[in-house]
Amino acid sequence: LMAPSHVLKCCQRVLAWVPVVFIALVVAWSYYAYVVELCVFIYLVIFHLSFVMFAWSYWKTIFTFPASPSNEVNKSFKVLILNLCISYLDFEIFNIAIRYCDRCQLIKPDRCHHCSACDLCVLKMDHHCPWVNNCVGFSNYKFFLLFLFYSLLYCLFVAATVLQYFIKFWTNELPDTRAKFHVLFLFFVAAMFFISILSLFSYHCWLVGKNRSTIEAFRAPMFRNGPDKNGFSLGCQKNLREVFGDEKKYWLLPIFTSVGPQDPSTLLHSVAPAFREPTPSAAAHPYSGVTFSHARTPACTSECPPTTLSIYSIHTVTSLLTWNSHFFLLNNPHRWLLIGNVIM
């Protein structure tokens, strides 16, 4: 007889933590081997600094819940906004296709994808990482990059400082002690992880410079002029700020500073042109909290007619809403974007 589905799901959830536990055990052993067995005092300050930053970034990557449009639906505000749009806006939709998630039953924002492992739609999803048992996306991509960066420094520092003892033990210049095994194995493990992490970190640095996710690197998003892998790129400097934020003093700290749904003014590049200018009657609507401004997306070229996006300044709305027809709204405590979809 087949086991009940909930039992299988429990087993899958438990097994998903195996890679995380493995990494935790390796790190714990490396700490013991370096601090207890090697115990070179002059190295300990730098070692502990890199260890703490690595552990902090790793923790944040694992336990930061992926941002999902399905998690913050507020029905009362949904009715308010949709009634406002239907009653007072004269718009037409440039419909390439509707990106609809049958599983979550919602319109997926641009760069949002459904993760079968997490069973939810993840904003600006990059990939599902088994080593952190979590989806890497908008809410924790910065933490993931810092995790790679500090693990790279950690492995490099350990390998570099252990190398001299590794050579002495290998050439029998030092007597055989209990530390010999730990030192020899520690060097091999640190060097192996350094090489593997270096390639992964270099690849993600390249993705950040291009403002691409791993998914978009393999399958270009579709814009009105066709597929374009560089459709979301704003230039290297602005691409970096989308991930790490505007305050450079926080770039190396695993603190959330990414630019995204909390700041639609810098997200305009990521949406397909969808709407015409609002009519005068709409712009003059007595709702004092509603204003309009417009921007052109990088998906448009000189051959494309200028198109605009409507930005609503509604300070009381704080939920991310979806509408199962032709458009969706991205959240921010101060403004709302009424935006169309691109094919992914």
CSV table of N, CA and C in Angstrom, one decimal, residues 150-274:
chain,number,residue,atom,x,y,z
A,150,TYR,N,31.1,35.6,1.9
A,150,TYR,CA,31.8,35.4,3.2
A,150,TYR,C,32.2,33.9,3.3
A,151,SER,N,31.5,33.0,2.7
A,151,SER,CA,32.0,31.6,2.7
A,151,SER,C,33.3,31.5,1.9
A,152,LEU,N,33.3,32.3,0.8
A,152,LEU,CA,34.5,32.3,0.0
A,152,LEU,C,35.7,32.9,0.8
A,153,LEU,N,35.5,34.0,1.5
A,153,LEU,CA,36.6,34.5,2.4
A,153,LEU,C,36.9,33.6,3.5
A,154,TYR,N,35.9,32.9,4.0
A,154,TYR,CA,36.2,32.0,5.1
A,154,TYR,C,37.1,30.8,4.7
A,155,CYS,N,36.7,30.2,3.5
A,155,CYS,CA,37.5,29.1,3.0
A,155,CYS,C,38.9,29.6,2.6
A,156,LEU,N,39.0,30.8,2.0
A,156,LEU,CA,40.3,31.3,1.5
A,156,LEU,C,41.2,31.5,2.7
A,157,PHE,N,40.7,32.2,3.8
A,157,PHE,CA,41.5,32.4,5.0
A,157,PHE,C,41.9,31.2,5.7
A,158,VAL,N,41.0,30.2,5.8
A,158,VAL,CA,41.4,28.9,6.4
A,158,VAL,C,42.4,28.2,5.7
A,159,ALA,N,42.3,28.1,4.3
A,159,ALA,CA,43.2,27.4,3.5
A,159,ALA,C,44.6,28.1,3.5
A,160,ALA,N,44.6,29.4,3.5
A,160,ALA,CA,45.9,30.2,3.4
A,160,ALA,C,46.6,30.0,4.7
A,161,THR,N,45.9,30.1,5.9
A,161,THR,CA,46.6,30.0,7.1
A,161,THR,C,47.0,28.6,7.6
A,162,VAL,N,46.3,27.6,7.1
A,162,VAL,CA,46.6,26.2,7.4
A,162,VAL,C,47.7,25.7,6.5
A,163,LEU,N,47.9,26.3,5.3
A,163,LEU,CA,48.8,25.8,4.3
A,163,LEU,C,50.2,25.5,4.9
A,164,GLN,N,50.8,26.4,5.7
A,164,GLN,CA,52.1,26.2,6.2
A,164,GLN,C,52.2,24.9,7.1
A,165,TYR,N,51.1,24.7,7.9
A,165,TYR,CA,51.1,23.5,8.8
A,165,TYR,C,50.8,22.3,8.0
A,166,PHE,N,50.0,22.4,6.9
A,166,PHE,CA,49.8,21.3,6.0
A,166,PHE,C,51.1,20.8,5.4
A,167,ILE,N,51.9,21.7,4.9
A,167,ILE,CA,53.2,21.4,4.3
A,167,ILE,C,54.1,20.7,5.3
A,168,LYS,N,54.1,21.3,6.5
A,168,LYS,CA,55.0,20.7,7.5
A,168,LYS,C,54.6,19.3,8.0
A,169,PHE,N,53.3,19.1,8.1
A,169,PHE,CA,52.8,17.8,8.5
A,169,PHE,C,53.1,16.8,7.3
A,170,TRP,N,52.8,17.3,6.1
A,170,TRP,CA,53.0,16.4,5.0
A,170,TRP,C,54.5,16.0,4.8
A,171,THR,N,55.4,16.9,5.1
A,171,THR,CA,56.8,16.5,5.0
A,171,THR,C,57.4,16.0,6.3
A,172,ASN,N,56.5,15.8,7.3
A,172,ASN,CA,57.0,15.2,8.6
A,172,ASN,C,57.9,16.1,9.3
A,173,GLU,N,57.8,17.4,9.1
A,173,GLU,CA,58.6,18.4,9.8
A,173,GLU,C,58.1,18.6,11.2
A,174,LEU,N,56.8,18.2,11.4
A,174,LEU,CA,56.2,18.3,12.7
A,174,LEU,C,55.8,16.9,13.2
A,175,PRO,N,55.8,16.7,14.5
A,175,PRO,CA,55.5,15.4,15.0
A,175,PRO,C,54.0,15.0,14.8
A,176,ASP,N,53.8,13.7,14.7
A,176,ASP,CA,52.4,13.3,14.6
A,176,ASP,C,51.6,13.6,15.9
A,177,THR,N,50.6,14.3,15.8
A,177,THR,CA,49.7,14.6,16.9
A,177,THR,C,48.2,14.4,16.5
A,178,ARG,N,47.4,14.6,17.4
A,178,ARG,CA,45.9,14.5,17.1
A,178,ARG,C,45.5,15.6,16.1
A,179,ALA,N,46.2,16.7,16.0
A,179,ALA,CA,45.9,17.8,15.1
A,179,ALA,C,46.2,17.5,13.7
A,180,LYS,N,47.1,16.5,13.4
A,180,LYS,CA,47.6,16.3,12.1
A,180,LYS,C,46.4,16.0,11.1
A,181,PHE,N,45.5,15.0,11.5
A,181,PHE,CA,44.4,14.7,10.7
A,181,PHE,C,43.5,15.9,10.4
A,182,HIS,N,43.2,16.7,11.4
A,182,HIS,CA,42.3,17.8,11.3
A,182,HIS,C,43.0,18.9,10.4
A,183,VAL,N,44.2,19.1,10.5
A,183,VAL,CA,44.9,20.1,9.7
A,183,VAL,C,44.9,19.7,8.2
A,184,LEU,N,45.3,18.4,8.0
A,184,LEU,CA,45.4,17.9,6.6
A,184,LEU,C,44.0,18.0,5.9
A,185,PHE,N,43.0,17.4,6.6
A,185,PHE,CA,41.7,17.4,6.1
A,185,PHE,C,41.1,18.8,5.9
A,186,LEU,N,41.3,19.6,6.9
A,186,LEU,CA,40.8,21.0,6.9
A,186,LEU,C,41.3,21.7,5.6
A,187,PHE,N,42.5,21.6,5.3
A,187,PHE,CA,43.1,22.2,4.1
A,187,PHE,C,42.4,21.7,2.8
A,188,PHE,N,42.2,20.4,2.7
A,188,PHE,CA,41.5,19.8,1.5
A,188,PHE,C,40.1,20.3,1.4
A,189,VAL,N,39.4,20.3,2.5
A,189,VAL,CA,38.0,20.7,2.5
A,189,VAL,C,37.8,22.2,2.2
A,190,ALA,N,38.7,23.1,2.8
A,190,ALA,CA,38.6,24.5,2.5
A,190,ALA,C,39.0,24.8,1.1
A,191,ALA,N,40.0,24.1,0.5
A,191,ALA,CA,40.4,24.4,-0.9
A,191,ALA,C,39.3,23.9,-1.8
A,192,MET,N,38.7,22.7,-1.5
A,192,MET,CA,37.6,22.2,-2.4
A,192,MET,C,36.4,23.1,-2.4
A,193,PHE,N,36.0,23.6,-1.3
A,193,PHE,CA,34.8,24.5,-1.2
A,193,PHE,C,35.2,25.8,-1.8
A,194,PHE,N,36.4,26.3,-1.6
A,194,PHE,CA,36.8,27.6,-2.2
A,194,PHE,C,36.6,27.6,-3.7
A,195,ILE,N,37.1,26.5,-4.4
A,195,ILE,CA,37.1,26.4,-5.8
A,195,ILE,C,35.6,26.3,-6.3
A,196,SER,N,34.8,25.5,-5.7
A,196,SER,CA,33.4,25.4,-6.1
A,196,SER,C,32.6,26.7,-5.9
A,197,ILE,N,32.8,27.3,-4.7
A,197,ILE,CA,32.1,28.5,-4.4
A,197,ILE,C,32.6,29.7,-5.3
A,198,LEU,N,33.8,29.7,-5.6
A,198,LEU,CA,34.4,30.8,-6.5
A,198,LEU,C,33.7,30.8,-7.8
A,199,SER,N,33.5,29.7,-8.4
A,199,SER,CA,32.8,29.6,-9.7
A,199,SER,C,31.3,30.1,-9.6
A,200,LEU,N,30.6,29.6,-8.5
A,200,LEU,CA,29.3,30.0,-8.4
A,200,LEU,C,29.1,31.5,-8.1
A,201,PHE,N,30.0,32.0,-7.2
A,201,PHE,CA,30.0,33.5,-6.9
A,201,PHE,C,30.3,34.3,-8.1
A,202,SER,N,31.2,33.9,-8.9
A,202,SER,CA,31.6,34.7,-10.1
A,202,SER,C,30.4,34.7,-11.0
A,203,TYR,N,29.7,33.6,-11.2
A,203,TYR,CA,28.5,33.6,-12.1
A,203,TYR,C,27.4,34.5,-11.6
A,204,HIS,N,27.2,34.5,-10.3
A,204,HIS,CA,26.1,35.4,-9.8
A,204,HIS,C,26.5,36.9,-9.8
A,205,CYS,N,27.8,37.2,-9.7
A,205,CYS,CA,28.3,38.6,-9.9
A,205,CYS,C,28.0,39.0,-11.3
A,206,TRP,N,28.2,38.1,-12.2
A,206,TRP,CA,27.9,38.4,-13.6
A,206,TRP,C,26.4,38.6,-13.8
A,207,LEU,N,25.6,37.8,-13.2
A,207,LEU,CA,24.2,38.0,-13.3
A,207,LEU,C,23.7,39.3,-12.7
A,208,VAL,N,24.3,39.7,-11.5
A,208,VAL,CA,23.9,41.0,-10.9
A,208,VAL,C,24.3,42.1,-11.8
A,209,GLY,N,25.5,42.1,-12.5
A,209,GLY,CA,25.9,43.1,-13.4
A,209,GLY,C,24.9,43.3,-14.6
A,210,LYS,N,24.3,42.2,-15.0
A,210,LYS,CA,23.4,42.2,-16.1
A,210,LYS,C,21.9,42.3,-15.7
A,211,ASN,N,21.7,42.3,-14.4
A,211,ASN,CA,20.3,42.4,-13.8
A,211,ASN,C,19.5,41.2,-14.4
A,212,ARG,N,20.0,40.0,-14.3
A,212,ARG,CA,19.3,38.8,-14.7
A,212,ARG,C,19.2,37.9,-13.5
A,213,SER,N,18.2,37.1,-13.5
A,213,SER,CA,18.1,35.9,-12.6
A,213,SER,C,18.7,34.7,-13.3
A,214,THR,N,18.9,33.6,-12.6
A,214,THR,CA,19.4,32.4,-13.2
A,214,THR,C,18.4,31.9,-14.2
A,215,ILE,N,17.1,32.0,-13.9
A,215,ILE,CA,16.0,31.6,-14.8
A,215,ILE,C,16.1,32.4,-16.1
A,216,GLU,N,16.3,33.7,-16.0
A,216,GLU,CA,16.3,34.6,-17.1
A,216,GLU,C,17.6,34.4,-18.0
A,217,ALA,N,18.6,33.9,-17.3
A,217,ALA,CA,19.9,33.6,-18.1
A,217,ALA,C,19.7,32.4,-19.0
A,218,PHE,N,18.8,31.5,-18.6
A,218,PHE,CA,18.6,30.3,-19.5
A,218,PHE,C,17.4,30.5,-20.4
A,219,ARG,N,16.4,31.4,-20.0
A,219,ARG,CA,15.2,31.6,-20.8
A,219,ARG,C,14.9,33.1,-20.8
A,220,ALA,N,15.2,33.8,-21.8
A,220,ALA,CA,15.0,35.3,-21.9
A,220,ALA,C,13.6,35.7,-21.8
A,221,PRO,N,13.3,36.7,-21.0
A,221,PRO,CA,11.9,37.2,-20.9
A,221,PRO,C,11.4,37.8,-22.2
A,222,MET,N,10.1,37.7,-22.5
A,222,MET,CA,9.6,38.2,-23.7
A,222,MET,C,9.0,39.6,-23.5
A,223,PHE,N,9.5,40.5,-24.3
A,223,PHE,CA,9.0,41.9,-24.4
A,223,PHE,C,8.2,42.1,-25.7
A,224,ARG,N,7.7,43.3,-25.9
A,224,ARG,CA,6.9,43.6,-27.0
A,224,ARG,C,7.7,43.4,-28.3
A,225,ASN,N,9.0,43.6,-28.3
A,225,ASN,CA,9.8,43.4,-29.5
A,225,ASN,C,10.4,42.0,-29.6
A,226,GLY,N,10.0,41.1,-28.7
A,226,GLY,CA,10.6,39.7,-28.7
A,226,GLY,C,11.4,39.5,-27.4
A,227,PRO,N,12.0,38.3,-27.3
A,227,PRO,CA,12.9,38.0,-26.2
A,227,PRO,C,14.1,38.8,-26.1
A,228,ASP,N,14.4,39.2,-24.8
A,228,ASP,CA,15.6,40.1,-24.6
A,228,ASP,C,16.2,39.8,-23.2
A,229,LYS,N,17.3,39.2,-23.2
A,229,LYS,CA,18.0,38.9,-21.9
A,229,LYS,C,18.4,40.1,-21.1
A,230,ASN,N,18.6,41.2,-21.9
A,230,ASN,CA,19.0,42.5,-21.2
A,230,ASN,C,17.9,43.4,-21.0
A,231,GLY,N,16.7,42.9,-21.1
A,231,GLY,CA,15.5,43.8,-21.0
A,231,GLY,C,15.4,44.5,-19.7
A,232,PHE,N,15.9,44.0,-18.6
A,232,PHE,CA,15.8,44.6,-17.3
A,232,PHE,C,17.1,45.3,-16.9
A,233,SER,N,18.1,45.3,-17.7
A,233,SER,CA,19.4,45.9,-17.3
A,233,SER,C,19.3,47.4,-17.4
A,234,LEU,N,19.7,48.1,-16.3
A,234,LEU,CA,19.7,49.5,-16.2
A,234,LEU,C,21.1,50.1,-16.2
A,235,GLY,N,22.1,49.3,-16.5
A,235,GLY,CA,23.5,49.7,-16.3
A,235,GLY,C,24.1,49.1,-15.1
A,236,CYS,N,25.3,48.8,-15.1
A,236,CYS,CA,26.0,48.0,-14.0
A,236,CYS,C,25.7,48.7,-12.6
A,237,GLN,N,25.9,50.0,-12.5
A,237,GLN,CA,25.8,50.6,-11.2
A,237,GLN,C,24.3,50.5,-10.7
A,238,LYS,N,23.3,50.8,-11.5
A,238,LYS,CA,22.0,50.7,-11.0
A,238,LYS,C,21.5,49.3,-10.8
A,239,ASN,N,22.1,48.4,-11.6
A,239,ASN,CA,21.8,46.9,-11.3
A,239,ASN,C,22.3,46.5,-10.0
A,240,LEU,N,23.5,47.0,-9.6
A,240,LEU,CA,24.0,46.7,-8.3
A,240,LEU,C,23.1,47.2,-7.2
A,241,ARG,N,22.6,48.5,-7.4
A,241,ARG,CA,21.8,49.1,-6.4
A,241,ARG,C,20.4,48.4,-6.2
A,242,GLU,N,20.0,47.7,-7.3
A,242,GLU,CA,18.7,47.0,-7.1
A,242,GLU,C,18.9,45.9,-6.1
A,243,VAL,N,20.0,45.3,-6.1
A,243,VAL,CA,20.2,44.1,-5.2
A,243,VAL,C,20.7,44.6,-3.8
A,244,PHE,N,21.7,45.6,-3.8
A,244,PHE,CA,22.3,46.0,-2.5
A,244,PHE,C,21.8,47.3,-1.9
A,245,GLY,N,21.0,48.0,-2.7
A,245,GLY,CA,20.4,49.2,-2.2
A,245,GLY,C,21.3,50.5,-2.5
A,246,ASP,N,20.8,51.6,-2.1
A,246,ASP,CA,21.5,52.9,-2.3
A,246,ASP,C,22.6,53.2,-1.3
A,247,GLU,N,22.4,52.7,-0.1
A,247,GLU,CA,23.3,53.0,1.0
A,247,GLU,C,24.5,52.0,1.0
A,248,LYS,N,25.7,52.4,0.5
A,248,LYS,CA,26.8,51.5,0.3
A,248,LYS,C,27.3,51.0,1.7
A,249,LYS,N,27.1,51.7,2.7
A,249,LYS,CA,27.6,51.3,4.1
A,249,LYS,C,26.9,50.0,4.5
A,250,TYR,N,25.7,49.7,3.9
A,250,TYR,CA,25.0,48.4,4.3
A,250,TYR,C,25.3,47.3,3.3
A,251,TRP,N,26.0,47.5,2.3
A,251,TRP,CA,26.2,46.5,1.2
A,251,TRP,C,26.8,45.2,1.7
A,252,LEU,N,27.7,45.3,2.7
A,252,LEU,CA,28.4,44.1,3.2
A,252,LEU,C,27.7,43.5,4.4
A,253,LEU,N,26.6,44.0,4.8
A,253,LEU,CA,25.9,43.5,6.0
A,253,LEU,C,24.6,42.8,5.5
A,254,PRO,N,24.3,41.6,6.1
A,254,PRO,CA,23.1,40.9,5.7
A,254,PRO,C,21.9,41.5,6.3
A,255,ILE,N,21.6,42.7,5.8
A,255,ILE,CA,20.4,43.5,6.2
A,255,ILE,C,19.7,43.8,4.9
A,256,PHE,N,18.4,43.6,4.9
A,256,PHE,CA,17.6,43.8,3.7
A,256,PHE,C,17.7,45.3,3.2
A,257,THR,N,18.2,45.5,2.1
A,257,THR,CA,18.3,46.9,1.5
A,257,THR,C,18.0,46.9,0.0
A,258,SER,N,17.5,45.7,-0.5
A,258,SER,CA,17.3,45.6,-2.0
A,258,SER,C,16.2,46.5,-2.4
A,259,VAL,N,16.3,47.0,-3.6
A,259,VAL,CA,15.3,47.9,-4.2
A,259,VAL,C,14.3,47.0,-5.0
A,260,GLY,N,13.0,47.1,-4.7
A,260,GLY,CA,12.0,46.3,-5.4
A,260,GLY,C,10.6,46.8,-5.2
A,261,PRO,N,9.7,46.0,-4.8
A,261,PRO,CA,8.3,46.4,-4.6
A,261,PRO,C,8.1,47.5,-3.6
A,262,GLN,N,9.1,47.6,-2.7
A,262,GLN,CA,9.0,48.7,-1.7
A,262,GLN,C,9.3,50.1,-2.4
A,263,ASP,N,9.9,50.1,-3.6
A,263,ASP,CA,10.3,51.3,-4.2
A,263,ASP,C,10.0,51.2,-5.7
A,264,PRO,N,8.7,51.4,-6.1
A,264,PRO,CA,8.3,51.2,-7.5
A,264,PRO,C,9.0,52.1,-8.5
A,265,SER,N,9.5,53.3,-8.0
A,265,SER,CA,10.1,54.2,-8.9
A,265,SER,C,11.4,53.6,-9.6
A,266,THR,N,12.0,52.7,-8.9
A,266,THR,CA,13.1,52.0,-9.5
A,266,THR,C,12.8,50.7,-10.1
A,267,LEU,N,11.5,50.3,-10.1
A,267,LEU,CA,11.1,49.0,-10.7
A,267,LEU,C,10.4,49.2,-12.0
A,268,LEU,N,10.3,50.4,-12.5
A,268,LEU,CA,9.6,50.6,-13.8
A,268,LEU,C,10.2,49.9,-14.9
A,269,HIS,N,11.5,49.6,-14.9
A,269,HIS,CA,12.2,48.9,-16.0
A,269,HIS,C,11.7,47.5,-16.1
A,270,SER,N,11.1,46.9,-15.0
A,270,SER,CA,10.8,45.5,-15.0
A,270,SER,C,9.4,45.2,-15.5
A,271,VAL,N,8.7,46.1,-16.0
A,271,VAL,CA,7.3,45.8,-16.4
A,271,VAL,C,7.1,46.2,-17.9
A,272,ALA,N,6.3,45.4,-18.5
A,272,ALA,CA,6.0,45.7,-19.9
A,272,ALA,C,5.1,46.9,-20.0
A,273,PRO,N,5.2,47.7,-21.1
A,273,PRO,CA,4.3,48.8,-21.3
A,273,PRO,C,2.9,48.3,-21.5
A,274,ALA,N,1.9,48.9,-20.8
A,274,ALA,CA,0.6,48.3,-20.8
A,274,ALA,C,-0.5,49.3,-20.9
